[in-house]
Amino acid sequence: MILSVKNLSKKYGNKTVLKNINLEFEAGKIYGIVGKNGAGKTTLFKSLTSLESANGKIDSPLGNLKNHIGLLETNPLFLSRITGWEYLKLLCVARGINEDNFDKQNIFDLPLNEYVEFYSTGMKKKLAFMAILLQKNDILILDEPFNGVDIQSNIILSSLIEQLKQKNKTILISSHIFSTLSNLCDQILYLKNGQIVKSVLPQDYKTLEDEMKTDVLMNTSKEIML
Amino acid sequence: MLSYYFSLQYRRLSRWLNANGVPPFVGIFLAGFIFVFLSKLLFLKLTWASECFILIAFSQLAKLSAQKRNNQLSLIFDNLTKKKIRLVENLLLCLPYVIYLLYVGEFYAVGVLLLLAIIFSFIVFKTYVQNTIPTPFKKIPFENIIGFRKNWWLYLLLYFIVFQSVRVDNFNLGLVALGAIFLVQMSAYFTQESQFLVWIYNKNPNQFLLSKVKDAILSCLILSLPVALVLLLFNSQHFLIILGVLFIGLIYSSSIVLAKYSAYPNEISLPQAILYAISLVFPPLLLVIMCIFYSKSKKNLNLSL
């Protein structure tokens, strides 16, 4: 077991965002987290990385967990007037990794000497992903990694995730694209109103997808007057 | 539409002041008081104060003409409304300067300022080019890289002033430029930092602060040492003064790091900035403030490290 979560709960004021989450993650496996907007996926990820304080217990044999986790945020934040190369250097320096030769490892052919603010959404995401790969983390948390990324890069991303699994890394992915998750994941967790309501293995992915569709359609009672 | 836009801007300002623990009316009164005080000082000390006023207003007008915000305005408003907004905000920005210039009887400067306000409402500045500006801080990202790229022209100007000070044999001018280099370098630390960019560090709060202070000192030395050496070379009789200014500059450069993280994850608040500004005038206070900032920084960083 590389990561175990016991009774994880999180509140923003009176609003409960996560309710008694209990999970166990193993090394060399890919986990998918699905749920509609506001279900608590990002809060769960931020709580696991300790970017958000939460109640409950998070254990790992890795020790100080945050030094072994790479987080890819939904919309990675970049400061202005920083080049891609400098961003990669910053993330390596932060983890004490002495690495300079980023051009050789530039799998997405990003213009590393240009300011990141001029990158497209997809390019920014690829840069952030490349940075957490360079950090050589044991656990990778990828919040909507496929959003805004072109099809070609999605294929590269999926292939890289598979390779990371082969290297015994643990990967947690949230995505709205169910088909991508079902192709990649060893287990999919369905998060609804801050609770894990289902934990599904590959043979039951189709049932889960159908259930989620029904759930969404049944609960759509409002409409915009067009 | 115009009144709604400007009432929204006022609400934003009020919220910002409230978030910094300052009631809006007090904040606006204080800002007015500081403006009048600094203006009086400027006109007392400088013979070319009105030109200086125009230059300050010019730099602020240029910020309002930045491409990004103008594009945003174009997306929201039709062309005529956008032009009206730009004109009114430019005139509002110039208003305090105009009132003061009228008070001191500098009518020529008032005319120039109003003309600038009108012209700038039609101009959109591409704030900086896409070409990457090289920096001497490649190995130590990131505040100083950003700061250098924002203010490279100011550094150039200050180096030029130092050159001039040597040329006309004005030691004090060179010393002021050296002090200004420290101030510009310190301004890099006013950038708000996302929690993610702190969280990524494999360090405890103490180690993190130490590494940041080291980076700040190193960056400060890179920028100020050449100037200090030039001044030493041509004014060796004042070596104690030069070394003193260099030492104080490095202390302030370190303290700004602590000030930044004492407010983390927010920007340095107004009361903190005021406290820090007082310590610039009265350096012994800095020792006390640094202790307070250090303990607050450690507490704040514990959340992310």
Short mmCIF file of C-alpha atoms in Angstrom, two decimals:
data_model
loop_
_atom_site.label_atom_id
_atom_site.label_comp_id
_atom_site.label_asym_id
_atom_site.label_seq_id
_atom_site.Cartn_x
_atom_site.Cartn_y
_atom_site.Cartn_z
CA MET A 1 0.00 0.00 0.00
CA ILE A 2 1.55 3.30 -1.07
CA LEU A 3 -1.17 5.57 0.23
CA SER A 4 -4.09 5.09 2.57
CA VAL A 5 -6.80 7.58 3.42
CA LYS A 6 -8.99 7.17 6.48
CA ASN A 7 -12.09 9.20 7.33
CA LEU A 8 -11.04 12.17 5.25
CA SER A 9 -13.49 15.05 5.63
CA LYS A 10 -13.37 18.64 4.56
CA LYS A 11 -15.68 21.56 5.19
CA TYR A 12 -15.72 25.09 3.78
CA GLY A 13 -17.63 26.96 6.48
CA ASN A 14 -20.85 25.00 6.92
CA LYS A 15 -20.58 23.30 3.56
CA THR A 16 -19.25 19.74 3.66
CA VAL A 17 -17.17 19.07 0.58
CA LEU A 18 -15.70 15.68 1.50
CA LYS A 19 -17.40 13.18 3.77
CA ASN A 20 -15.54 10.31 5.42
CA ILE A 21 -13.47 9.24 2.46
CA ASN A 22 -11.71 5.90 2.96
CA LEU A 23 -9.35 4.80 0.21
CA GLU A 24 -6.28 2.68 -0.35
CA PHE A 25 -3.92 3.05 -3.28
CA GLU A 26 -1.35 0.55 -4.42
CA ALA A 27 1.94 1.12 -6.23
CA GLY A 28 1.92 0.44 -9.99
CA LYS A 29 -1.78 1.12 -10.44
CA ILE A 30 -3.84 3.80 -12.13
CA TYR A 31 -6.91 5.12 -10.36
CA GLY A 32 -9.59 7.22 -11.97
CA ILE A 33 -11.83 9.63 -10.10
CA VAL A 34 -15.08 10.64 -11.75
CA GLY A 35 -17.86 12.93 -10.64
CA LYS A 36 -19.63 16.02 -11.84
CA ASN A 37 -18.33 19.58 -11.28
CA GLY A 38 -18.31 20.41 -7.59
CA ALA A 39 -18.34 16.74 -6.54
CA GLY A 40 -15.10 17.31 -4.60
CA LYS A 41 -12.47 15.84 -6.94
CA THR A 42 -10.09 18.81 -6.80
CA THR A 43 -10.62 19.20 -3.04
CA LEU A 44 -9.82 15.52 -2.59
CA PHE A 45 -6.60 15.95 -4.58
CA LYS A 46 -5.63 19.10 -2.69
CA SER A 47 -6.32 17.36 0.62
CA LEU A 48 -4.16 14.38 -0.40
CA THR A 49 -1.32 16.73 -1.28
CA SER A 50 -1.87 18.78 1.92
CA LEU A 51 -2.47 21.90 -0.14
CA GLU A 52 -5.79 21.98 1.74
CA SER A 53 -6.07 21.06 5.38
CA ALA A 54 -8.65 18.35 6.07
CA ASN A 55 -9.72 16.10 8.90
CA GLY A 56 -8.79 12.43 8.78
CA LYS A 57 -5.65 10.41 8.35
CA ILE A 58 -3.40 10.06 5.34
CA ASP A 59 -0.66 7.44 5.69
CA SER A 60 2.16 6.39 3.43
CA PRO A 61 5.35 4.41 3.86
CA LEU A 62 7.08 7.08 1.76
CA GLY A 63 7.44 9.41 4.77
CA ASN A 64 6.82 13.07 4.05
CA LEU A 65 4.29 12.40 1.36
CA LYS A 66 4.31 15.80 -0.30
CA ASN A 67 7.92 15.32 -1.38
CA HIS A 68 6.90 12.26 -3.38
CA ILE A 69 3.76 13.61 -5.02
CA GLY A 70 3.57 15.40 -8.34
CA LEU A 71 0.42 17.42 -8.82
CA LEU A 72 -0.89 18.50 -12.18
CA GLU A 73 -3.54 21.12 -11.53
CA THR A 74 -6.58 21.58 -13.78
CA ASN A 75 -5.36 25.04 -14.75
CA PRO A 76 -1.69 25.19 -13.84
CA LEU A 77 -0.80 28.67 -12.67
CA PHE A 78 2.20 30.30 -14.27
CA LEU A 79 3.76 33.61 -13.41
CA SER A 80 4.36 36.17 -16.11
CA ARG A 81 7.82 36.70 -17.63
CA ILE A 82 8.96 33.15 -16.86
CA THR A 83 10.14 30.89 -19.68
CA GLY A 84 9.28 27.21 -19.94
CA TRP A 85 12.92 26.34 -19.20
CA GLU A 86 12.89 28.47 -16.06
CA TYR A 87 9.65 26.88 -14.84
CA LEU A 88 11.14 23.41 -15.23
CA LYS A 89 14.30 24.55 -13.46
CA LEU A 90 12.24 25.98 -10.60
CA LEU A 91 10.38 22.72 -10.05
CA CYS A 92 13.64 20.76 -10.15
CA VAL A 93 15.45 23.18 -7.82
CA ALA A 94 12.53 22.95 -5.40
CA ARG A 95 13.03 19.19 -5.12
CA GLY A 96 16.82 19.41 -5.03
CA ILE A 97 17.18 17.89 -8.50
CA ASN A 98 20.18 19.17 -10.43
CA GLU A 99 18.92 19.07 -14.00
CA ASP A 100 19.59 21.51 -16.82
CA ASN A 101 19.26 19.56 -20.01
CA PHE A 102 15.56 19.99 -20.61
CA ASP A 103 15.81 20.23 -24.39
CA LYS A 104 16.80 16.59 -24.58
CA GLN A 105 13.74 15.59 -22.54
CA ASN A 106 11.31 17.92 -24.29
CA ILE A 107 8.85 15.18 -25.27
CA PHE A 108 6.15 17.62 -26.34
CA ASP A 109 8.50 19.86 -28.39
CA LEU A 110 7.57 22.90 -26.33
CA PRO A 111 9.25 26.25 -27.05
CA LEU A 112 11.12 26.24 -23.72
CA ASN A 113 12.89 29.55 -24.29
CA GLU A 114 9.64 31.47 -24.70
CA TYR A 115 7.50 32.99 -21.95
CA VAL A 116 4.94 30.52 -20.63
CA GLU A 117 2.19 33.15 -20.70
CA PHE A 118 2.28 32.98 -24.48
CA TYR A 119 1.74 29.21 -24.45
CA SER A 120 -1.70 27.84 -25.32
CA THR A 121 -3.77 26.11 -22.61
CA GLY A 122 -2.67 22.71 -23.84
CA MET A 123 1.00 23.70 -24.00
CA LYS A 124 0.85 24.99 -20.42
CA LYS A 125 -0.60 21.68 -19.29
CA LYS A 126 2.08 19.75 -21.13
CA LEU A 127 4.79 21.89 -19.53
CA ALA A 128 3.33 21.31 -16.05
CA PHE A 129 3.15 17.57 -16.76
CA MET A 130 6.74 17.51 -18.01
CA ALA A 131 7.82 19.28 -14.80
CA ILE A 132 6.28 16.66 -12.52
CA LEU A 133 7.81 13.90 -14.65
CA LEU A 134 11.25 15.49 -14.18
CA GLN A 135 10.68 15.49 -10.42
CA LYS A 136 10.55 11.68 -10.52
CA ASN A 137 7.63 11.44 -8.11
CA ASP A 138 6.30 8.12 -6.81
CA ILE A 139 2.70 9.30 -6.87
CA LEU A 140 1.22 11.45 -9.61
CA ILE A 141 -2.07 13.24 -9.16
CA LEU A 142 -3.44 14.48 -12.44
CA ASP A 143 -6.47 16.75 -12.27
CA GLU A 144 -8.16 16.76 -15.68
CA PRO A 145 -4.90 16.10 -17.58
CA PHE A 146 -6.62 15.70 -20.94
CA ASN A 147 -8.58 18.98 -20.88
CA GLY A 148 -7.48 21.45 -23.53
CA VAL A 149 -4.79 19.15 -24.89
CA ASP A 150 -4.84 18.18 -28.59
CA ILE A 151 -5.53 14.59 -29.70
CA GLN A 152 -1.91 13.85 -30.58
CA SER A 153 -0.72 14.97 -27.16
CA ASN A 154 -3.55 13.06 -25.49
CA ILE A 155 -2.15 9.92 -27.08
CA ILE A 156 1.36 10.77 -25.82
CA LEU A 157 -0.06 11.55 -22.37
CA SER A 158 -1.91 8.24 -22.19
CA SER A 159 1.20 6.38 -23.32
CA LEU A 160 3.33 8.16 -20.69
CA ILE A 161 0.83 7.31 -17.99
CA GLU A 162 1.02 3.64 -19.04
CA GLN A 163 4.83 3.81 -18.89
CA LEU A 164 4.70 5.36 -15.42
CA LYS A 165 2.53 2.48 -14.29
CA GLN A 166 5.15 0.04 -15.62
CA LYS A 167 7.71 1.89 -13.49
CA ASN A 168 5.59 1.10 -10.42
CA LYS A 169 4.29 4.66 -10.00
CA THR A 170 0.83 5.29 -8.59
CA ILE A 171 -1.35 7.56 -10.67
CA LEU A 172 -4.60 9.22 -9.72
CA ILE A 173 -6.48 10.84 -12.58
CA SER A 174 -9.68 12.82 -12.67
CA SER A 175 -11.35 13.33 -16.00
CA HIS A 176 -14.68 14.09 -17.58
CA ILE A 177 -13.77 11.87 -20.52
CA PHE A 178 -14.94 8.50 -19.28
CA SER A 179 -13.62 6.56 -22.26
CA THR A 180 -10.05 7.73 -21.64
CA LEU A 181 -10.26 6.75 -18.01
CA SER A 182 -11.80 3.37 -18.76
CA ASN A 183 -8.95 2.61 -21.18
CA LEU A 184 -6.27 3.54 -18.67
CA CYS A 185 -7.46 2.84 -15.15
CA ASP A 186 -7.26 -0.26 -12.98
CA GLN A 187 -10.03 1.09 -10.80
CA ILE A 188 -12.48 3.98 -11.06
CA LEU A 189 -13.93 5.76 -8.05
CA TYR A 190 -17.22 7.61 -8.37
CA LEU A 191 -17.32 10.73 -6.22
CA LYS A 192 -20.73 12.22 -5.58
CA ASN A 193 -21.53 15.05 -3.15
CA GLY A 194 -18.19 14.56 -1.44
CA GLN A 195 -18.54 10.82 -0.93
CA ILE A 196 -17.11 7.85 -2.76
CA VAL A 197 -20.35 6.15 -3.73
CA LYS A 198 -18.80 3.47 -5.94
CA SER A 199 -15.48 1.84 -6.51
CA VAL A 200 -15.52 -0.04 -9.78
CA LEU A 201 -13.19 -2.54 -11.49
CA PRO A 202 -12.76 -2.70 -15.31
CA GLN A 203 -15.49 -5.31 -15.89
CA ASP A 204 -18.11 -2.93 -14.45
CA TYR A 205 -17.02 0.32 -16.16
CA LYS A 206 -19.85 0.16 -18.70
CA THR A 207 -22.46 -0.18 -15.94
CA LEU A 208 -20.96 2.78 -14.09
CA GLU A 209 -20.97 4.94 -17.20
CA ASP A 210 -24.64 4.13 -17.83
CA GLU A 211 -25.51 4.82 -14.21
CA MET A 212 -23.77 8.19 -14.30
CA LYS A 213 -25.59 9.17 -17.48
CA THR A 214 -28.96 8.27 -15.98
CA ASP A 215 -28.08 10.10 -12.79
CA VAL A 216 -27.25 13.30 -14.69
CA LEU A 217 -30.35 13.21 -16.90
CA MET A 218 -32.72 12.45 -14.00
CA ASN A 219 -31.43 15.40 -12.00
CA THR A 220 -31.60 18.00 -14.75
CA SER A 221 -34.78 19.83 -13.87
CA LYS A 222 -33.82 23.35 -14.91
CA GLU A 223 -33.26 24.71 -18.36
CA ILE A 224 -32.16 27.97 -19.93
CA MET A 225 -34.88 29.75 -21.88
CA LEU A 226 -33.38 29.91 -25.37
CA MET B 1 -23.11 51.83 -18.05
CA LEU B 2 -20.22 54.17 -17.20
CA SER B 3 -21.47 54.80 -13.68
CA TYR B 4 -21.90 51.05 -13.10
CA TYR B 5 -18.35 50.37 -14.32
CA PHE B 6 -16.84 52.99 -12.03
CA SER B 7 -19.00 52.04 -9.03
CA LEU B 8 -17.71 48.48 -9.59
CA GLN B 9 -14.13 49.76 -9.54
CA TYR B 10 -14.86 51.63 -6.31
CA ARG B 11 -16.32 48.44 -4.82
CA ARG B 12 -13.15 46.54 -5.84
CA LEU B 13 -10.99 49.17 -4.18
CA SER B 14 -13.15 49.07 -1.02
CA ARG B 15 -12.96 45.28 -0.90
CA TRP B 16 -9.18 45.40 -1.31
CA LEU B 17 -8.86 47.93 1.50
CA ASN B 18 -11.25 45.95 3.71
CA ALA B 19 -9.32 42.76 3.00
CA ASN B 20 -6.20 44.58 4.19
CA GLY B 21 -7.94 45.60 7.39
CA VAL B 22 -8.32 49.27 6.44
CA PRO B 23 -11.77 50.89 6.33
CA PRO B 24 -12.20 52.38 2.83
CA PHE B 25 -12.70 55.99 3.97
CA VAL B 26 -9.63 55.80 6.19
CA GLY B 27 -7.63 54.26 3.33
CA ILE B 28 -8.65 56.94 0.86
CA PHE B 29 -7.96 59.70 3.41
CA LEU B 30 -4.56 58.16 4.21
CA ALA B 31 -3.68 57.86 0.52
CA GLY B 32 -4.60 61.52 0.03
CA PHE B 33 -2.54 62.55 3.03
CA ILE B 34 0.51 60.57 1.86
CA PHE B 35 0.13 62.01 -1.64
CA VAL B 36 0.06 65.60 -0.37
CA PHE B 37 2.97 64.94 2.03
CA LEU B 38 5.16 63.36 -0.68
CA SER B 39 4.23 66.06 -3.19
CA LYS B 40 5.16 68.81 -0.74
CA LEU B 41 8.48 67.05 -0.12
CA LEU B 42 9.09 66.65 -3.86
CA PHE B 43 8.40 70.30 -4.65
CA LEU B 44 10.52 71.39 -1.69
CA LYS B 45 13.56 69.30 -2.68
CA LEU B 46 13.51 69.37 -6.47
CA THR B 47 13.53 72.20 -8.93
CA TRP B 48 12.13 69.91 -11.63
CA ALA B 49 9.31 68.50 -9.45
CA SER B 50 6.52 69.26 -11.93
CA GLU B 51 8.40 67.31 -14.65
CA CYS B 52 8.77 64.52 -12.14
CA PHE B 53 5.00 64.66 -11.52
CA ILE B 54 4.36 64.34 -15.24
CA LEU B 55 6.74 61.39 -15.45
CA ILE B 56 5.01 59.55 -12.58
CA ALA B 57 1.57 60.20 -14.07
CA PHE B 58 2.91 59.11 -17.47
CA SER B 59 4.01 55.72 -16.08
CA GLN B 60 0.60 55.21 -14.48
CA LEU B 61 -1.26 56.23 -17.64
CA ALA B 62 0.89 53.78 -19.57
CA LYS B 63 -0.27 50.99 -17.24
CA LEU B 64 -3.90 51.83 -17.97
CA SER B 65 -3.11 51.68 -21.68
CA ALA B 66 -1.77 48.15 -21.40
CA GLN B 67 -2.92 45.86 -24.18
CA LYS B 68 -4.36 43.12 -21.97
CA ARG B 69 -6.80 45.31 -20.05
CA ASN B 70 -7.75 47.23 -23.18
CA ASN B 71 -8.56 43.98 -24.97
CA GLN B 72 -10.69 42.99 -22.00
CA LEU B 73 -12.56 46.30 -22.16
CA SER B 74 -13.06 45.85 -25.91
CA LEU B 75 -14.58 42.43 -25.31
CA ILE B 76 -17.10 43.77 -22.82
CA PHE B 77 -18.01 47.22 -24.15
CA ASP B 78 -18.74 48.74 -27.52
CA ASN B 79 -16.07 51.00 -28.98
CA LEU B 80 -17.63 54.32 -27.91
CA THR B 81 -18.24 53.20 -24.30
CA LYS B 82 -14.74 51.82 -24.10
CA LYS B 83 -13.27 55.14 -25.27
CA LYS B 84 -15.38 57.03 -22.72
CA ILE B 85 -14.23 54.69 -19.95
CA ARG B 86 -10.60 55.12 -20.94
CA LEU B 87 -10.91 58.90 -21.03
CA VAL B 88 -12.70 59.15 -17.67
CA GLU B 89 -10.26 56.80 -15.92
CA ASN B 90 -7.27 58.69 -17.33
CA LEU B 91 -8.72 61.99 -16.14
CA LEU B 92 -9.53 60.51 -12.71
CA LEU B 93 -5.97 59.22 -12.43
CA CYS B 94 -4.55 62.64 -13.28
CA LEU B 95 -6.95 64.52 -10.99
CA PRO B 96 -4.79 64.51 -7.81
CA TYR B 97 -1.75 65.62 -9.81
CA VAL B 98 -3.75 68.33 -11.58
CA ILE B 99 -5.17 69.68 -8.30
CA TYR B 100 -1.72 69.85 -6.73
CA LEU B 101 -0.16 71.44 -9.81
CA LEU B 102 -2.94 74.05 -9.83
CA TYR B 103 -2.26 74.67 -6.13
CA VAL B 104 1.44 75.33 -6.81
CA GLY B 105 0.61 77.35 -9.91
CA GLU B 106 2.27 75.06 -12.49
CA PHE B 107 -0.36 75.68 -15.17
CA TYR B 108 1.91 74.60 -18.02
CA ALA B 109 2.33 71.15 -16.41
CA VAL B 110 -1.46 70.92 -15.92
CA GLY B 111 -1.93 71.42 -19.63
CA VAL B 112 0.64 68.79 -20.52
CA LEU B 113 -0.89 66.31 -18.09
CA LEU B 114 -4.43 66.79 -19.38
CA LEU B 115 -3.22 66.47 -22.94
CA LEU B 116 -1.43 63.22 -22.05
CA ALA B 117 -4.58 61.89 -20.37
CA ILE B 118 -6.61 62.54 -23.52
CA ILE B 119 -3.99 61.16 -25.93
CA PHE B 120 -3.45 58.03 -23.84
CA SER B 121 -7.15 57.21 -23.87
CA PHE B 122 -6.73 56.47 -27.60
CA ILE B 123 -3.49 54.54 -27.27
CA VAL B 124 -2.97 50.86 -26.52
CA PHE B 125 0.49 49.85 -25.37
CA LYS B 126 1.87 46.46 -25.98
CA THR B 127 3.45 46.35 -22.53
CA TYR B 128 6.39 44.23 -23.48
CA VAL B 129 7.68 42.27 -26.38
CA GLN B 130 7.39 38.52 -26.67
CA ASN B 131 11.17 38.16 -27.01
CA THR B 132 12.72 36.65 -23.93
CA ILE B 133 14.85 39.13 -22.02
CA PRO B 134 18.00 37.41 -20.75
CA THR B 135 18.70 37.73 -17.02
CA PRO B 136 21.73 37.04 -14.85
CA PHE B 137 19.60 34.78 -12.63
CA LYS B 138 19.25 31.64 -14.74
CA LYS B 139 20.12 29.30 -11.89
CA ILE B 140 17.98 30.97 -9.25
CA PRO B 141 14.41 31.20 -10.40
CA PHE B 142 12.06 32.98 -10.01
CA GLU B 143 11.21 36.30 -8.25
CA ASN B 144 14.36 38.02 -9.43
CA ILE B 145 13.93 36.83 -12.99
CA ILE B 146 10.44 38.33 -13.08
CA GLY B 147 11.58 41.48 -11.31
CA PHE B 148 14.52 41.94 -13.67
CA ARG B 149 12.35 41.49 -16.76
CA LYS B 150 9.82 43.99 -15.43
CA ASN B 151 12.37 46.60 -14.44
CA TRP B 152 15.38 46.11 -16.74
CA TRP B 153 14.95 49.61 -18.11
CA LEU B 154 15.06 51.02 -14.59
CA TYR B 155 18.32 49.19 -13.91
CA LEU B 156 19.72 50.59 -17.15
CA LEU B 157 18.66 54.07 -16.10
CA LEU B 158 20.23 53.65 -12.65
CA TYR B 159 23.49 52.33 -14.10
CA PHE B 160 23.50 55.34 -16.42
CA ILE B 161 23.00 57.65 -13.41
CA VAL B 162 25.97 55.98 -11.71
CA PHE B 163 28.04 56.55 -14.85
CA GLN B 164 26.95 60.19 -14.84
CA SER B 165 27.77 60.53 -11.13
CA VAL B 166 31.33 59.40 -11.86
CA ARG B 167 31.56 61.64 -14.89
CA VAL B 168 30.46 64.79 -13.05
CA ASP B 169 32.14 63.67 -9.82
CA ASN B 170 28.91 63.65 -7.78
CA PHE B 171 29.35 60.91 -5.17
CA ASN B 172 25.94 61.44 -3.55
CA LEU B 173 24.14 60.90 -6.85
CA GLY B 174 25.92 57.56 -7.29
CA LEU B 175 25.05 56.56 -3.75
CA VAL B 176 21.37 57.39 -4.31
CA ALA B 177 21.42 55.27 -7.47
CA LEU B 178 22.94 52.38 -5.51
CA GLY B 179 20.15 52.68 -2.93
CA ALA B 180 17.59 52.80 -5.73
CA ILE B 181 18.97 49.53 -7.17
CA PHE B 182 18.20 47.85 -3.85
CA LEU B 183 14.67 49.27 -3.84
CA VAL B 184 13.99 48.09 -7.39
CA GLN B 185 15.38 44.63 -6.60
CA MET B 186 13.20 44.44 -3.48
CA SER B 187 10.08 45.30 -5.49
CA ALA B 188 10.39 41.84 -7.11
CA TYR B 189 9.20 40.36 -3.83
CA PHE B 190 5.82 42.07 -3.97
CA THR B 191 4.61 39.39 -6.40
CA GLN B 192 1.99 37.16 -4.82
CA GLU B 193 3.03 33.52 -4.76
CA SER B 194 0.63 30.63 -5.35
CA GLN B 195 0.55 27.93 -2.68
CA PHE B 196 1.62 25.41 -5.29
CA LEU B 197 4.93 27.20 -5.86
CA VAL B 198 5.75 26.91 -2.17
CA TRP B 199 4.32 23.42 -1.73
CA ILE B 200 6.70 21.99 -4.37
CA TYR B 201 9.74 22.59 -2.14
CA ASN B 202 11.33 19.68 -0.36
CA LYS B 203 12.23 21.90 2.61
CA ASN B 204 10.91 22.84 6.03
CA PRO B 205 9.92 26.49 6.65
CA ASN B 206 13.33 27.34 8.13
CA GLN B 207 15.26 25.83 5.24
CA PHE B 208 12.87 27.39 2.75
CA LEU B 209 13.26 30.89 4.23
CA LEU B 210 17.02 30.50 4.41
CA SER B 211 17.27 29.47 0.76
CA LYS B 212 15.02 32.36 -0.29
CA VAL B 213 17.09 34.84 1.75
CA LYS B 214 20.29 33.46 0.19
CA ASP B 215 18.78 33.89 -3.30
CA ALA B 216 17.73 37.44 -2.47
CA ILE B 217 21.21 38.35 -1.21
CA LEU B 218 22.89 36.74 -4.21
CA SER B 219 20.59 38.52 -6.67
CA CYS B 220 21.08 41.78 -4.85
CA LEU B 221 24.86 41.36 -5.00
CA ILE B 222 24.80 40.54 -8.70
CA LEU B 223 22.95 43.78 -9.41
CA SER B 224 24.60 46.11 -6.91
CA LEU B 225 28.19 44.91 -6.63
CA PRO B 226 29.34 46.32 -10.00
CA VAL B 227 27.93 49.72 -9.00
CA ALA B 228 29.51 49.55 -5.55
CA LEU B 229 32.87 48.63 -7.11
CA VAL B 230 32.71 51.51 -9.59
CA LEU B 231 31.88 53.92 -6.76
CA LEU B 232 34.71 52.49 -4.66
CA LEU B 233 37.13 52.84 -7.52
CA PHE B 234 36.38 56.52 -8.03
CA ASN B 235 35.55 57.45 -4.43
CA SER B 236 37.89 55.29 -2.36
CA GLN B 237 37.91 57.90 0.42
CA HIS B 238 34.21 57.08 1.02
CA PHE B 239 34.68 53.31 1.15
CA LEU B 240 33.09 53.02 4.59
CA ILE B 241 29.92 54.79 3.43
CA ILE B 242 29.72 52.60 0.29
CA LEU B 243 30.20 49.40 2.28
CA GLY B 244 27.63 50.63 4.81
CA VAL B 245 25.01 51.27 2.13
CA LEU B 246 25.79 47.89 0.56
CA PHE B 247 25.41 46.16 3.92
CA ILE B 248 22.14 47.93 4.76
CA GLY B 249 20.84 47.17 1.27
CA LEU B 250 21.54 43.46 1.72
CA ILE B 251 19.80 43.49 5.11
CA TYR B 252 16.72 45.13 3.58
CA SER B 253 16.84 42.71 0.68
CA SER B 254 16.73 39.80 3.14
CA SER B 255 14.01 41.38 5.21
CA ILE B 256 11.70 41.80 2.22
CA VAL B 257 11.70 37.99 1.85
CA LEU B 258 10.46 37.67 5.42
CA ALA B 259 7.92 40.42 4.83
CA LYS B 260 6.61 38.58 1.79
CA TYR B 261 6.11 35.26 3.54
CA SER B 262 4.69 36.90 6.66
CA ALA B 263 1.72 37.75 4.44
CA TYR B 264 1.73 34.45 2.50
CA PRO B 265 -0.44 33.18 0.82
CA ASN B 266 -1.70 36.75 0.37
CA GLU B 267 0.12 39.80 -0.94
CA ILE B 268 1.91 42.03 1.56
CA SER B 269 -0.96 43.84 3.24
CA LEU B 270 -1.24 47.60 3.59
CA PRO B 271 -0.47 47.68 7.37
CA GLN B 272 2.56 45.43 6.78
CA ALA B 273 3.76 47.67 3.96
CA ILE B 274 3.33 50.76 6.17
CA LEU B 275 5.25 49.06 9.00
CA TYR B 276 7.99 48.13 6.56
CA ALA B 277 8.08 51.65 5.10
CA ILE B 278 8.53 53.09 8.61
CA SER B 279 11.50 50.78 9.12
CA LEU B 280 13.06 52.19 5.93
CA VAL B 281 13.01 55.61 7.56
CA PHE B 282 13.98 54.30 11.00
CA PRO B 283 16.32 51.31 10.43
CA PRO B 284 16.63 50.15 14.10
CA LEU B 285 12.93 49.24 13.95
CA LEU B 286 13.85 46.72 11.24
CA LEU B 287 15.38 44.35 13.81
CA VAL B 288 12.07 44.11 15.70
CA ILE B 289 10.04 43.89 12.50
CA MET B 290 12.27 41.13 11.10
CA CYS B 291 11.67 39.01 14.21
CA ILE B 292 7.90 39.49 13.89
CA PHE B 293 7.96 38.78 10.15
CA TYR B 294 10.14 35.70 10.66
CA SER B 295 7.84 34.13 13.21
CA LYS B 296 4.75 34.92 11.07
CA SER B 297 6.45 33.56 7.96
CA LYS B 298 7.30 30.28 9.68
CA LYS B 299 3.71 29.92 10.84
CA ASN B 300 2.29 30.68 7.38
CA LEU B 301 4.72 28.39 5.57
CA ASN B 302 3.86 25.50 7.86
CA LEU B 303 0.56 25.31 5.98
CA SER B 304 2.29 24.41 2.72
CA LEU B 305 5.62 22.83 3.65
#
